[in-house]
Amino acid sequence: MLRVLAVDDEKPLLEELLYLLRSDPRVRSAEGASDATEALRRVTRALESGPDGADAIDVVFLDIHMAGLTGLDIARLLAGFARPPLIVFVTAHEGFAVQAFDLKAVDYVLKPVRPERLAEAVRRACAQLGRSEDSPTGALSGDAPAAGGPAASAPRRPVAEVTVADRASDQIAVELGGVTRFVAIADIAYVEAQGDYARLHTDEGSHLVRIPVSTLEERWAARGFVRIHRRHLVALARIDELRLEAGTTSVRVGTAELQVSRRHARELRDLLMRHATG
């Protein structure tokens, strides 16, 4: 079971978050902090008390936009400790997800917070700590790897920034501002890697999902998506031009020009030739 600190400078939102956390049977305790100073004081006291101390904290659910220090600032400070608590960002803003990943956040939950979405964040925290979801604090699940602390690497199933799932095998679900929408895979022109996240580019805009490009490459290979660079996965049918200039290769996909790495250039040219003559 988890010991949680929730941090938000808007009292109604903090109270709602605490209510939802305390309603989860996997949460042993949930306390609140209304600003960065209080949050850092509580976390420092928790670290001083040790992992089995009365003030210990396993996970901090952290708002990003707050007066004074932001949630990102707090996360950077906590990263300096030897055994910091896990971080779950809870925010109304989609645009900080990549920074959150860089700070090793367990999850990135968009407001308004839905109970089922928050429950998924709790599940991920339990998994990262190597705890079974119904075990007492500190107990390891039978098939979980031994955790070397909250920062230890634990297997995580590939999931979206909020939720990723295929519906009827030809759509992918993404969430923005608490609203789930389904994007047709056929509408995706290319995918851009952003750490363990991927940004799906369509003609109408882009969507950030928490799933590695390597996973999408494997899943969508049969749909004509090809890897052209460690950063890009492209729908073969959406390539408008192949350019060879000064020993470098690039492709134009709509208005975007994407570099092709040398290791992928020959394979891409062969695939385009077969596609053109097929």
Tab-separated table of C-alpha atoms in Angstrom:
chain	number	residue	atom	x	y	z
A	1	MET	CA	0.000	0.000	0.000
A	2	LEU	CA	1.170	3.500	-0.852
A	3	ARG	CA	1.875	6.512	1.318
A	4	VAL	CA	1.044	9.554	-0.772
A	5	LEU	CA	1.547	13.308	-0.728
A	6	ALA	CA	-0.671	15.411	-3.025
A	7	VAL	CA	0.457	18.931	-3.916
A	8	ASP	CA	-1.792	21.609	-5.452
A	9	ASP	CA	-2.182	25.291	-4.634
A	10	GLU	CA	-5.892	25.275	-5.520
A	11	LYS	CA	-7.678	24.036	-2.415
A	12	PRO	CA	-10.817	22.590	-4.080
A	13	LEU	CA	-8.705	20.610	-6.548
A	14	LEU	CA	-6.398	19.400	-3.776
A	15	GLU	CA	-9.358	18.249	-1.696
A	16	GLU	CA	-10.877	16.413	-4.650
A	17	LEU	CA	-7.568	14.700	-5.418
A	18	LEU	CA	-7.139	13.657	-1.790
A	19	TYR	CA	-10.686	12.311	-1.707
A	20	LEU	CA	-10.036	10.143	-4.762
A	21	LEU	CA	-6.699	8.914	-3.452
A	22	ARG	CA	-8.102	8.043	-0.037
A	23	SER	CA	-10.883	6.095	-1.736
A	24	ASP	CA	-8.347	3.787	-3.390
A	25	PRO	CA	-7.703	0.665	-1.291
A	26	ARG	CA	-4.081	0.572	-2.489
A	27	VAL	CA	-3.389	3.919	-0.787
A	28	ARG	CA	-2.515	3.578	2.867
A	29	SER	CA	-2.395	7.306	3.588
A	30	ALA	CA	-2.797	10.519	1.580
A	31	GLU	CA	-1.809	13.931	2.895
A	32	GLY	CA	-1.952	17.304	1.166
A	33	ALA	CA	0.340	20.295	0.680
A	34	SER	CA	-0.872	23.577	-0.764
A	35	ASP	CA	2.451	25.028	-1.908
A	36	ALA	CA	5.993	24.103	-2.838
A	37	THR	CA	7.498	25.106	0.507
A	38	GLU	CA	5.174	22.848	2.460
A	39	ALA	CA	5.686	20.015	-0.030
A	40	LEU	CA	9.480	20.189	0.222
A	41	ARG	CA	9.300	20.368	4.024
A	42	ARG	CA	7.134	17.241	4.151
A	43	VAL	CA	9.300	15.321	1.698
A	44	THR	CA	12.500	16.285	3.537
A	45	ARG	CA	10.972	15.078	6.808
A	46	ALA	CA	9.898	11.863	5.086
A	47	LEU	CA	13.387	11.200	3.755
A	48	GLU	CA	14.902	11.850	7.157
A	49	SER	CA	12.522	9.367	8.761
A	50	GLY	CA	13.560	6.626	6.331
A	51	PRO	CA	11.427	4.280	4.184
A	52	ASP	CA	9.856	2.650	7.237
A	53	GLY	CA	9.399	5.832	9.238
A	54	ALA	CA	6.080	7.306	10.295
A	55	ASP	CA	6.469	10.218	7.854
A	56	ALA	CA	7.623	8.173	4.846
A	57	ILE	CA	6.242	9.086	1.400
A	58	ASP	CA	6.211	6.701	-1.553
A	59	VAL	CA	4.608	8.884	-4.212
A	60	VAL	CA	4.058	12.620	-4.723
A	61	PHE	CA	1.066	13.614	-6.888
A	62	LEU	CA	2.224	16.987	-8.107
A	63	ASP	CA	0.532	19.891	-9.860
A	64	ILE	CA	2.734	21.787	-12.316
A	65	HIS	CA	1.441	25.375	-12.337
A	66	MET	CA	1.735	26.767	-8.813
A	67	ALA	CA	2.781	30.089	-7.324
A	68	GLY	CA	6.515	30.268	-6.657
A	69	LEU	CA	8.226	27.012	-7.538
A	70	THR	CA	6.451	24.946	-10.182
A	71	GLY	CA	5.869	21.224	-9.935
A	72	LEU	CA	8.713	20.712	-12.402
A	73	ASP	CA	11.012	22.720	-10.131
A	74	ILE	CA	10.027	20.559	-7.159
A	75	ALA	CA	10.635	17.378	-9.142
A	76	ARG	CA	14.107	18.592	-10.137
A	77	LEU	CA	14.944	19.297	-6.495
A	78	LEU	CA	13.684	15.898	-5.388
A	79	ALA	CA	15.766	14.199	-8.087
A	80	GLY	CA	18.846	15.325	-6.190
A	81	PHE	CA	18.061	13.018	-3.264
A	82	ALA	CA	19.470	9.513	-3.152
A	83	ARG	CA	16.066	7.828	-2.753
A	84	PRO	CA	13.405	10.325	-3.827
A	85	PRO	CA	9.705	9.458	-3.871
A	86	LEU	CA	8.054	8.652	-7.158
A	87	ILE	CA	6.425	11.527	-9.026
A	88	VAL	CA	3.033	11.586	-10.716
A	89	PHE	CA	2.208	14.913	-12.358
A	90	VAL	CA	-1.422	16.030	-12.226
A	91	THR	CA	-1.991	19.024	-14.475
A	92	ALA	CA	-4.388	20.719	-16.867
A	93	HIS	CA	-1.591	21.249	-19.395
A	94	GLU	CA	-0.588	18.631	-21.960
A	95	GLY	CA	2.545	20.439	-23.097
A	96	PHE	CA	4.860	19.473	-20.219
A	97	ALA	CA	4.669	15.701	-20.724
A	98	VAL	CA	8.108	15.367	-22.308
A	99	GLN	CA	9.743	17.342	-19.493
A	100	ALA	CA	7.871	15.159	-17.025
A	101	PHE	CA	9.285	12.056	-18.677
A	102	ASP	CA	12.787	13.519	-18.549
A	103	LEU	CA	12.298	13.882	-14.804
A	104	LYS	CA	11.395	10.184	-14.601
A	105	ALA	CA	7.754	10.742	-13.724
A	106	VAL	CA	5.751	7.564	-13.277
A	107	ASP	CA	2.694	9.080	-14.920
A	108	TYR	CA	1.167	12.277	-16.284
A	109	VAL	CA	-2.510	12.708	-15.446
A	110	LEU	CA	-4.553	15.448	-17.072
A	111	LYS	CA	-7.175	17.471	-15.235
A	112	PRO	CA	-10.068	17.193	-14.726
A	113	VAL	CA	-8.993	14.002	-12.978
A	114	ARG	CA	-11.130	10.954	-13.663
A	115	PRO	CA	-11.216	8.272	-10.952
A	116	GLU	CA	-10.338	5.472	-13.354
A	117	ARG	CA	-7.389	7.455	-14.719
A	118	LEU	CA	-6.076	8.170	-11.248
A	119	ALA	CA	-6.483	4.485	-10.379
A	120	GLU	CA	-4.230	3.651	-13.326
A	121	ALA	CA	-1.582	6.058	-12.010
A	122	VAL	CA	-1.745	4.327	-8.624
A	123	ARG	CA	-1.334	0.966	-10.365
A	124	ARG	CA	1.762	2.192	-12.178
A	125	ALA	CA	3.254	3.492	-8.944
A	126	CYS	CA	2.667	0.118	-7.282
A	127	ALA	CA	4.319	-1.612	-10.237
A	128	GLN	CA	7.310	0.723	-10.239
A	129	LEU	CA	7.866	0.137	-6.534
A	130	GLY	CA	7.621	-3.595	-7.119
A	131	ARG	CA	4.679	-3.976	-4.772
A	132	SER	CA	1.651	-6.137	-5.234
A	133	GLU	CA	-1.449	-4.002	-5.194
A	134	ASP	CA	-2.916	-5.678	-2.134
A	135	SER	CA	0.255	-6.190	-0.065
A	136	PRO	CA	1.266	-4.213	3.018
A	137	THR	CA	3.792	-1.410	2.652
A	138	GLY	CA	7.218	-2.632	1.659
A	139	ALA	CA	6.172	-6.138	0.622
A	140	LEU	CA	7.325	-7.329	-2.760
A	141	SER	CA	5.052	-9.190	-5.092
A	142	GLY	CA	6.102	-12.737	-5.844
A	143	ASP	CA	6.993	-12.155	-9.483
A	144	ALA	CA	8.243	-8.567	-9.260
A	145	PRO	CA	11.964	-7.834	-9.535
A	146	ALA	CA	13.655	-6.598	-6.395
A	147	ALA	CA	13.389	-2.849	-6.294
A	148	GLY	CA	16.511	-0.844	-5.672
A	149	GLY	CA	14.473	2.119	-4.488
A	150	PRO	CA	11.881	4.281	-6.161
A	151	ALA	CA	14.264	5.137	-8.968
A	152	ALA	CA	14.895	1.478	-9.818
A	153	SER	CA	13.789	0.409	-13.259
A	154	ALA	CA	10.698	-1.794	-13.272
A	155	PRO	CA	8.877	-3.248	-16.275
A	156	ARG	CA	6.139	-0.997	-17.536
A	157	ARG	CA	3.653	-1.954	-20.163
A	158	PRO	CA	3.667	0.489	-23.075
A	159	VAL	CA	0.800	2.896	-22.514
A	160	ALA	CA	-0.264	6.271	-23.791
A	161	GLU	CA	0.457	9.549	-22.086
A	162	VAL	CA	-2.984	9.033	-20.688
A	163	THR	CA	-4.347	5.892	-22.331
A	164	VAL	CA	-3.372	4.105	-25.546
A	165	ALA	CA	-5.482	1.330	-26.967
A	166	ASP	CA	-6.410	0.118	-30.425
A	167	ARG	CA	-10.134	0.062	-31.083
A	168	ALA	CA	-11.298	-2.270	-33.852
A	169	SER	CA	-7.572	-2.493	-34.731
A	170	ASP	CA	-7.656	0.619	-36.927
A	171	GLN	CA	-7.813	3.426	-34.370
A	172	ILE	CA	-5.738	4.598	-31.455
A	173	ALA	CA	-7.233	6.275	-28.402
A	174	VAL	CA	-5.612	9.440	-27.087
A	175	GLU	CA	-6.762	11.758	-24.347
A	176	LEU	CA	-6.660	15.522	-24.164
A	177	GLY	CA	-7.996	17.487	-21.229
A	178	GLY	CA	-9.842	14.490	-19.832
A	179	VAL	CA	-11.621	13.759	-23.108
A	180	THR	CA	-10.787	10.564	-24.978
A	181	ARG	CA	-10.885	10.700	-28.748
A	182	PHE	CA	-10.089	8.048	-31.325
A	183	VAL	CA	-7.653	8.835	-34.117
A	184	ALA	CA	-7.655	6.682	-37.234
A	185	ILE	CA	-4.238	5.153	-37.827
A	186	ALA	CA	-4.751	5.858	-41.532
A	187	ASP	CA	-4.812	9.596	-40.704
A	188	ILE	CA	-1.361	9.521	-39.101
A	189	ALA	CA	1.342	10.763	-41.477
A	190	TYR	CA	4.351	10.211	-39.248
A	191	VAL	CA	5.377	9.611	-35.656
A	192	GLU	CA	8.065	11.525	-33.802
A	193	ALA	CA	9.932	9.943	-30.881
A	194	GLN	CA	10.145	12.012	-27.714
A	195	GLY	CA	11.810	9.746	-25.180
A	196	ASP	CA	9.353	7.085	-24.060
A	197	TYR	CA	6.627	9.208	-25.632
A	198	ALA	CA	5.595	9.505	-29.259
A	199	ARG	CA	3.923	12.405	-31.027
A	200	LEU	CA	1.435	11.365	-33.687
A	201	HIS	CA	1.259	13.860	-36.553
A	202	THR	CA	-1.910	14.139	-38.637
A	203	ASP	CA	-3.098	16.759	-41.093
A	204	GLU	CA	-5.192	18.339	-38.328
A	205	GLY	CA	-2.534	18.480	-35.622
A	206	SER	CA	-0.578	16.218	-33.285
A	207	HIS	CA	-1.211	14.058	-30.230
A	208	LEU	CA	1.280	13.012	-27.574
A	209	VAL	CA	1.013	9.421	-26.371
A	210	ARG	CA	3.081	7.570	-23.834
A	211	ILE	CA	4.332	4.671	-25.870
A	212	PRO	CA	7.775	4.174	-27.457
A	213	VAL	CA	8.143	4.570	-31.205
A	214	SER	CA	9.746	1.114	-31.302
A	215	THR	CA	6.471	-0.389	-30.097
A	216	LEU	CA	4.466	1.476	-32.734
A	217	GLU	CA	7.007	0.424	-35.368
A	218	GLU	CA	6.383	-3.221	-34.569
A	219	ARG	CA	2.628	-2.820	-34.207
A	220	TRP	CA	2.099	-0.815	-37.387
A	221	ALA	CA	4.620	-2.420	-39.754
A	222	ALA	CA	1.848	-4.267	-41.567
A	223	ARG	CA	0.065	-0.941	-42.062
A	224	GLY	CA	2.933	0.477	-44.098
A	225	PHE	CA	4.780	2.432	-41.416
A	226	VAL	CA	8.570	2.353	-41.796
A	227	ARG	CA	11.371	3.577	-39.574
A	228	ILE	CA	13.504	6.184	-41.330
A	229	HIS	CA	15.433	7.494	-38.345
A	230	ARG	CA	15.707	6.818	-34.640
A	231	ARG	CA	13.325	9.750	-34.186
A	232	HIS	CA	10.809	9.110	-36.958
A	233	LEU	CA	8.374	6.476	-38.120
A	234	VAL	CA	6.601	7.347	-41.383
A	235	ALA	CA	3.565	6.068	-43.276
A	236	LEU	CA	5.055	5.010	-46.593
A	237	ALA	CA	1.978	6.150	-48.530
A	238	ARG	CA	2.283	9.665	-47.045
A	239	ILE	CA	5.792	10.315	-48.389
A	240	ASP	CA	5.537	12.975	-51.101
A	241	GLU	CA	9.204	13.311	-52.042
A	242	LEU	CA	12.531	11.563	-51.503
A	243	ARG	CA	15.480	13.944	-51.666
A	244	LEU	CA	19.171	13.095	-52.075
A	245	GLU	CA	21.411	16.113	-51.498
A	246	ALA	CA	25.109	16.293	-50.603
A	247	GLY	CA	25.177	12.723	-49.422
A	248	THR	CA	22.146	13.091	-47.152
A	249	THR	CA	18.676	11.671	-47.632
A	250	SER	CA	15.416	13.244	-46.530
A	251	VAL	CA	11.713	12.852	-47.230
A	252	ARG	CA	8.911	15.350	-47.453
A	253	VAL	CA	5.704	14.394	-45.705
A	254	GLY	CA	3.211	17.165	-46.298
A	255	THR	CA	4.985	20.325	-45.136
A	256	ALA	CA	7.461	18.453	-42.943
A	257	GLU	CA	10.938	17.531	-44.124
A	258	LEU	CA	12.383	14.575	-42.209
A	259	GLN	CA	15.935	13.307	-42.233
A	260	VAL	CA	16.608	9.673	-43.173
A	261	SER	CA	19.505	7.997	-41.411
A	262	ARG	CA	22.127	6.205	-43.498
A	263	ARG	CA	21.221	2.814	-42.081
A	264	HIS	CA	17.618	3.235	-43.227
A	265	ALA	CA	18.206	5.035	-46.539
A	266	ARG	CA	18.749	2.020	-48.805
A	267	GLU	CA	15.826	0.071	-47.364
A	268	LEU	CA	13.563	3.103	-47.704
A	269	ARG	CA	14.510	3.615	-51.367
A	270	ASP	CA	13.783	-0.053	-52.095
A	271	LEU	CA	10.422	0.130	-50.323
A	272	LEU	CA	9.439	3.274	-52.214
A	273	MET	CA	10.363	1.657	-55.539
A	274	ARG	CA	8.287	-1.422	-54.755
A	275	HIS	CA	5.435	0.761	-53.559
A	276	ALA	CA	5.542	2.837	-56.757
A	277	THR	CA	5.589	-0.195	-59.055
A	278	GLY	CA	3.351	-2.468	-57.011
